[in-house]
mmCIF file of C-alpha atoms in Angstrom:
data_model
loop_
_atom_site.group_PDB
_atom_site.id
_atom_site.type_symbol
_atom_site.label_atom_id
_atom_site.label_comp_id
_atom_site.label_asym_id
_atom_site.label_seq_id
_atom_site.Cartn_x
_atom_site.Cartn_y
_atom_site.Cartn_z
ATOM 1 C CA UNK A 16 -63.725 106.608 -2.558
ATOM 2 C CA UNK A 17 -61.400 104.853 -3.115
ATOM 3 C CA UNK A 18 -61.750 101.451 -4.905
ATOM 4 C CA UNK A 19 -58.609 99.493 -3.612
ATOM 5 C CA UNK A 20 -56.430 99.280 -0.117
ATOM 6 C CA UNK A 21 -53.612 101.735 0.091
ATOM 7 C CA UNK A 22 -50.934 99.761 -1.430
ATOM 8 C CA UNK A 23 -47.973 98.967 1.370
ATOM 9 C CA UNK A 24 -44.710 100.031 -0.137
ATOM 10 C CA UNK A 25 -42.845 97.363 2.273
ATOM 11 C CA UNK A 26 -44.350 94.474 1.106
ATOM 12 C CA UNK A 27 -44.818 95.234 -2.085
ATOM 13 C CA UNK A 28 -48.514 94.429 -1.655
ATOM 14 C CA UNK A 29 -51.807 95.838 -1.345
ATOM 15 C CA UNK A 30 -53.360 95.515 2.312
ATOM 16 C CA UNK A 31 -56.111 96.102 4.154
ATOM 17 C CA UNK A 32 -54.199 96.764 7.336
ATOM 18 C CA UNK A 33 -52.606 99.723 6.322
ATOM 19 C CA UNK A 34 -54.364 102.835 7.616
ATOM 20 C CA UNK A 35 -55.502 105.315 4.279
ATOM 21 C CA UNK A 36 -55.634 108.324 6.839
ATOM 22 C CA UNK A 37 -51.783 108.039 8.353
ATOM 23 C CA UNK A 38 -50.817 109.196 4.253
ATOM 24 C CA UNK A 39 -53.721 111.740 3.819
ATOM 25 C CA UNK A 40 -50.736 114.644 4.769
ATOM 26 C CA UNK A 41 -48.425 113.358 3.014
ATOM 27 C CA UNK A 42 -51.631 113.531 -0.506
ATOM 28 C CA UNK A 43 -52.106 116.940 0.713
ATOM 29 C CA UNK A 44 -48.920 118.210 0.593
ATOM 30 C CA UNK A 45 -47.952 116.094 -2.727
ATOM 31 C CA UNK A 46 -50.724 117.773 -5.263
ATOM 32 C CA UNK A 47 -48.723 119.584 -6.877
ATOM 33 C CA UNK A 48 -45.975 117.300 -7.285
ATOM 34 C CA UNK A 49 -45.359 115.915 -10.535
ATOM 35 C CA UNK A 50 -45.430 112.090 -11.343
ATOM 36 C CA UNK A 51 -41.948 112.075 -11.632
ATOM 37 C CA UNK A 52 -40.772 114.183 -8.783
ATOM 38 C CA UNK A 53 -43.108 111.392 -6.974
ATOM 39 C CA UNK A 54 -41.859 108.578 -8.441
ATOM 40 C CA UNK A 55 -38.106 110.301 -7.798
ATOM 41 C CA UNK A 56 -39.319 110.661 -3.926
ATOM 42 C CA UNK A 57 -40.466 106.806 -4.047
ATOM 43 C CA UNK A 58 -37.182 105.746 -5.119
ATOM 44 C CA UNK A 59 -35.264 107.685 -2.592
ATOM 45 C CA UNK A 60 -37.514 105.884 0.387
ATOM 46 C CA UNK A 61 -40.062 107.736 1.520
ATOM 47 C CA UNK A 62 -42.718 104.921 2.354
ATOM 48 C CA UNK A 63 -46.151 106.432 1.151
ATOM 49 C CA UNK A 64 -45.369 108.145 -1.728
ATOM 50 C CA UNK A 65 -46.255 105.709 -4.656
ATOM 51 C CA UNK A 66 -49.784 105.618 -2.812
ATOM 52 C CA UNK A 67 -49.784 109.093 -4.234
ATOM 53 C CA UNK A 68 -49.641 107.812 -7.512
ATOM 54 C CA UNK A 69 -52.373 104.514 -6.983
ATOM 55 C CA UNK A 70 -54.767 107.381 -5.639
ATOM 56 C CA UNK A 71 -53.756 109.545 -9.114
ATOM 57 C CA UNK A 72 -54.251 106.324 -11.648
ATOM 58 C CA UNK A 73 -55.814 103.978 -9.504
ATOM 59 C CA UNK A 74 -59.526 105.121 -11.266
ATOM 60 C CA UNK A 75 -58.037 105.379 -14.700
ATOM 61 C CA UNK A 76 -55.908 101.893 -14.700
ATOM 62 C CA UNK A 77 -59.752 100.235 -13.827
ATOM 63 C CA UNK A 78 -61.488 101.587 -16.453
ATOM 64 C CA UNK A 79 -59.219 100.302 -18.577
ATOM 65 C CA UNK A 80 -59.077 97.263 -17.190
ATOM 66 C CA UNK A 81 -62.164 96.557 -17.108
ATOM 67 C CA UNK A 82 -63.473 97.758 -20.225
ATOM 68 C CA UNK A 83 -60.399 95.727 -21.759
ATOM 69 C CA UNK A 84 -61.197 92.055 -19.868
ATOM 70 C CA UNK A 85 -65.625 92.746 -19.204
ATOM 71 C CA UNK A 86 -65.219 91.197 -15.795
ATOM 72 C CA UNK A 87 -65.085 93.348 -12.739
ATOM 73 C CA UNK A 88 -62.981 91.192 -10.510
ATOM 74 C CA UNK A 89 -60.757 90.240 -13.061
ATOM 75 C CA UNK A 90 -60.251 93.959 -13.625
ATOM 76 C CA UNK A 91 -59.253 94.966 -10.032
ATOM 77 C CA UNK A 92 -57.249 92.236 -10.206
ATOM 78 C CA UNK A 93 -55.526 93.642 -13.504
ATOM 79 C CA UNK A 94 -55.409 96.589 -11.889
ATOM 80 C CA UNK A 95 -53.358 95.620 -8.596
ATOM 81 C CA UNK A 96 -51.040 93.617 -10.975
ATOM 82 C CA UNK A 97 -50.390 97.167 -12.968
ATOM 83 C CA UNK A 98 -49.462 98.904 -9.892
ATOM 84 C CA UNK A 99 -47.719 95.902 -8.614
ATOM 85 C CA UNK A 100 -45.555 95.790 -11.329
ATOM 86 C CA UNK A 101 -44.732 99.497 -11.828
ATOM 87 C CA UNK A 102 -43.613 99.804 -8.108
ATOM 88 C CA UNK A 103 -41.284 96.614 -8.493
ATOM 89 C CA UNK A 104 -39.933 97.995 -11.721
ATOM 90 C CA UNK A 105 -40.347 101.635 -10.681
ATOM 91 C CA UNK A 106 -36.118 102.263 -10.719
ATOM 92 C CA UNK A 107 -36.768 101.337 -14.830
ATOM 93 C CA UNK A 108 -38.621 103.925 -15.422
ATOM 94 C CA UNK A 109 -36.357 106.943 -16.668
ATOM 95 C CA UNK A 110 -38.759 109.759 -17.011
ATOM 96 C CA UNK A 111 -38.508 110.164 -21.410
ATOM 97 C CA UNK A 112 -42.550 109.217 -21.617
ATOM 98 C CA UNK A 113 -44.825 110.390 -18.993
ATOM 99 C CA UNK A 114 -46.127 108.054 -16.098
ATOM 100 C CA UNK A 115 -48.877 107.568 -17.534
ATOM 101 C CA UNK A 116 -48.168 106.200 -20.552
ATOM 102 C CA UNK A 117 -46.134 103.896 -18.925
ATOM 103 C CA UNK A 118 -48.608 103.062 -16.317
ATOM 104 C CA UNK A 119 -51.061 102.422 -19.406
ATOM 105 C CA UNK A 120 -48.369 100.244 -21.036
ATOM 106 C CA UNK A 121 -48.271 98.062 -18.401
ATOM 107 C CA UNK A 122 -51.397 98.182 -17.537
ATOM 108 C CA UNK A 123 -52.597 96.750 -21.635
ATOM 109 C CA UNK A 124 -49.589 94.519 -21.647
ATOM 110 C CA UNK A 125 -51.436 91.979 -17.814
ATOM 111 C CA UNK A 126 -54.667 92.400 -20.315
ATOM 112 C CA UNK A 127 -53.478 91.131 -23.440
ATOM 113 C CA UNK A 128 -52.056 88.156 -21.097
ATOM 114 C CA UNK A 129 -55.072 87.880 -19.778
ATOM 115 C CA UNK A 130 -57.068 88.015 -22.635
ATOM 116 C CA UNK A 131 -54.885 85.464 -24.179
ATOM 117 C CA UNK A 132 -55.025 82.854 -21.643
ATOM 118 C CA UNK A 133 -58.844 83.343 -22.284
ATOM 119 C CA UNK A 134 -58.664 81.391 -25.594
ATOM 120 C CA UNK A 135 -59.835 83.613 -28.872
ATOM 121 C CA UNK A 136 -63.704 83.541 -28.805
ATOM 122 C CA UNK A 137 -65.511 86.171 -30.702
ATOM 123 C CA UNK A 138 -69.270 87.181 -29.625
ATOM 124 C CA UNK A 139 -71.636 87.955 -32.398
ATOM 125 C CA UNK A 140 -74.415 90.205 -31.918
ATOM 126 C CA UNK A 141 -76.590 87.040 -32.112
ATOM 127 C CA UNK A 142 -74.623 85.333 -29.392
ATOM 128 C CA UNK A 143 -74.851 88.922 -27.245
ATOM 129 C CA UNK A 144 -78.853 89.035 -26.898
ATOM 130 C CA UNK A 145 -78.456 84.821 -26.281
ATOM 131 C CA UNK A 146 -76.128 85.648 -23.415
ATOM 132 C CA UNK A 147 -77.978 88.171 -21.590
ATOM 133 C CA UNK A 148 -81.007 86.891 -22.367
ATOM 134 C CA UNK A 149 -82.350 90.371 -23.921
ATOM 135 C CA UNK A 150 -85.362 90.369 -26.208
ATOM 136 C CA UNK A 151 -86.548 93.283 -27.906
ATOM 137 C CA UNK A 152 -89.863 94.262 -26.851
ATOM 138 C CA UNK A 153 -92.822 94.375 -29.814
ATOM 139 C CA UNK A 154 -93.968 97.943 -28.061
ATOM 140 C CA UNK A 155 -90.801 99.700 -26.756
ATOM 141 C CA UNK A 156 -93.247 102.320 -25.854
ATOM 142 C CA UNK A 157 -93.863 99.887 -22.389
ATOM 143 C CA UNK A 158 -90.377 99.745 -21.114
ATOM 144 C CA UNK A 159 -89.386 102.803 -19.271
ATOM 145 C CA UNK A 160 -86.204 104.836 -20.613
ATOM 146 C CA UNK A 161 -83.991 103.553 -17.638
ATOM 147 C CA UNK A 162 -84.458 99.956 -18.973
ATOM 148 C CA UNK A 163 -84.168 100.678 -22.413
ATOM 149 C CA UNK A 164 -80.796 102.818 -21.073
ATOM 150 C CA UNK A 165 -79.140 100.002 -19.424
ATOM 151 C CA UNK A 166 -79.972 97.657 -22.250
ATOM 152 C CA UNK A 167 -78.501 99.629 -24.945
ATOM 153 C CA UNK A 168 -75.415 100.295 -22.814
ATOM 154 C CA UNK A 169 -74.799 96.798 -21.938
ATOM 155 C CA UNK A 170 -75.011 95.469 -25.539
ATOM 156 C CA UNK A 171 -72.405 98.243 -26.492
ATOM 157 C CA UNK A 172 -70.027 96.435 -23.978
ATOM 158 C CA UNK A 173 -70.411 93.374 -25.509
ATOM 159 C CA UNK A 174 -70.433 94.485 -28.820
ATOM 160 C CA UNK A 175 -67.839 96.346 -27.611
ATOM 161 C CA UNK A 176 -66.017 93.013 -26.199
ATOM 162 C CA UNK A 177 -66.300 91.380 -29.322
ATOM 163 C CA UNK A 178 -63.736 93.601 -31.246
ATOM 164 C CA UNK A 179 -60.302 92.544 -31.491
ATOM 165 C CA UNK A 180 -58.093 93.277 -28.769
ATOM 166 C CA UNK A 181 -56.207 96.403 -30.737
ATOM 167 C CA UNK A 182 -59.002 97.687 -31.784
ATOM 168 C CA UNK A 183 -60.745 97.526 -28.457
ATOM 169 C CA UNK A 184 -57.935 99.131 -26.839
ATOM 170 C CA UNK A 185 -57.847 101.937 -29.232
ATOM 171 C CA UNK A 186 -61.344 102.533 -29.072
ATOM 172 C CA UNK A 187 -61.347 102.637 -25.153
ATOM 173 C CA UNK A 188 -58.485 105.282 -24.576
ATOM 174 C CA UNK A 189 -59.889 107.310 -27.008
ATOM 175 C CA UNK A 190 -63.339 107.274 -26.342
ATOM 176 C CA UNK A 191 -63.523 106.478 -23.001
ATOM 177 C CA UNK A 192 -60.215 107.543 -21.252
ATOM 178 C CA UNK A 193 -60.467 110.841 -23.409
ATOM 179 C CA UNK A 194 -56.465 110.819 -24.776
ATOM 180 C CA UNK A 195 -55.447 112.240 -27.485
ATOM 181 C CA UNK A 196 -54.322 110.198 -30.910
ATOM 182 C CA UNK A 197 -50.673 110.969 -30.239
ATOM 183 C CA UNK A 198 -50.803 109.395 -26.432
ATOM 184 C CA UNK A 199 -52.406 106.473 -27.812
ATOM 185 C CA UNK A 200 -49.843 106.007 -29.869
ATOM 186 C CA UNK A 201 -46.883 106.886 -27.530
ATOM 187 C CA UNK A 202 -48.232 104.280 -25.354
ATOM 188 C CA UNK A 203 -48.905 101.396 -28.283
ATOM 189 C CA UNK A 204 -45.309 101.946 -29.688
ATOM 190 C CA UNK A 205 -47.001 102.656 -32.980
ATOM 191 C CA UNK A 206 -47.740 105.286 -35.746
ATOM 192 C CA UNK A 207 -50.128 107.928 -35.075
ATOM 193 C CA UNK A 208 -51.546 106.935 -38.233
ATOM 194 C CA UNK A 209 -52.428 103.109 -37.479
ATOM 195 C CA UNK A 210 -53.679 104.623 -34.210
ATOM 196 C CA UNK A 211 -56.392 106.124 -36.362
ATOM 197 C CA UNK A 212 -56.741 103.155 -38.821
ATOM 198 C CA UNK A 213 -57.896 100.552 -35.375
ATOM 199 C CA UNK A 214 -59.898 103.876 -34.014
ATOM 200 C CA UNK A 215 -62.368 104.248 -37.521
ATOM 201 C CA UNK A 216 -62.112 100.493 -38.373
ATOM 202 C CA UNK A 217 -62.940 99.259 -35.058
ATOM 203 C CA UNK A 218 -65.645 101.940 -34.660
ATOM 204 C CA UNK A 219 -67.680 100.722 -37.735
ATOM 205 C CA UNK A 220 -67.304 97.078 -37.119
ATOM 206 C CA UNK A 221 -68.601 98.606 -33.834
ATOM 207 C CA UNK A 222 -72.027 100.449 -35.514
ATOM 208 C CA UNK A 223 -72.362 97.331 -37.621
ATOM 209 C CA UNK A 224 -72.901 95.251 -34.350
ATOM 210 C CA UNK A 225 -74.991 97.465 -32.950
ATOM 211 C CA UNK A 226 -77.360 98.187 -36.137
ATOM 212 C CA UNK A 227 -79.628 95.583 -35.585
ATOM 213 C CA UNK A 228 -80.122 96.747 -31.725
ATOM 214 C CA UNK A 229 -80.663 100.331 -33.612
ATOM 215 C CA UNK A 230 -83.009 99.131 -36.189
ATOM 216 C CA UNK A 231 -84.876 97.144 -33.056
ATOM 217 C CA UNK A 232 -85.274 99.915 -30.564
#
């Protein structure tokens, strides 16, 4: 199931009026095409080609923006903005880097713009408990496994949001998007050594933020 409406190249916007079945045949015969080949077809005027790229990459981009921003609606907006920007700037894609690196870079730039608009509020572990209204029960045997898992997962997400964006984005791309260090370095335009430093420093900070929770449960 698609997360977003079909992209309408004619208007350069997402629209609910477009019929997803109309591009089903195009998608079916384009499965073996590379991203670069699909881009070439889009630039040559094939109206439904870009929808294939959206279909291929929307879940990854949405996952990235959701973990970067921590808010569902804002993540959906950022994902749509990412594909709109990619479509409008498609002629600037030279193929020197992979399309995936290019689209990730656009998404991260949009996320950073949104984060800067929020200010630089940092979330401490104590504030995380307060915001979520969560307290560890004295007898954890009274909690069902699924409730405990959801509580832990929620606090991991909150702790991740409390990390500096430069560390958070590396952890997300490595641990959640399953990218290699070299791919992350290419996306961010930084040395692999810097990626690794941000990764391990970020993980150490994340563990520190979650240490109290680990001891409590």
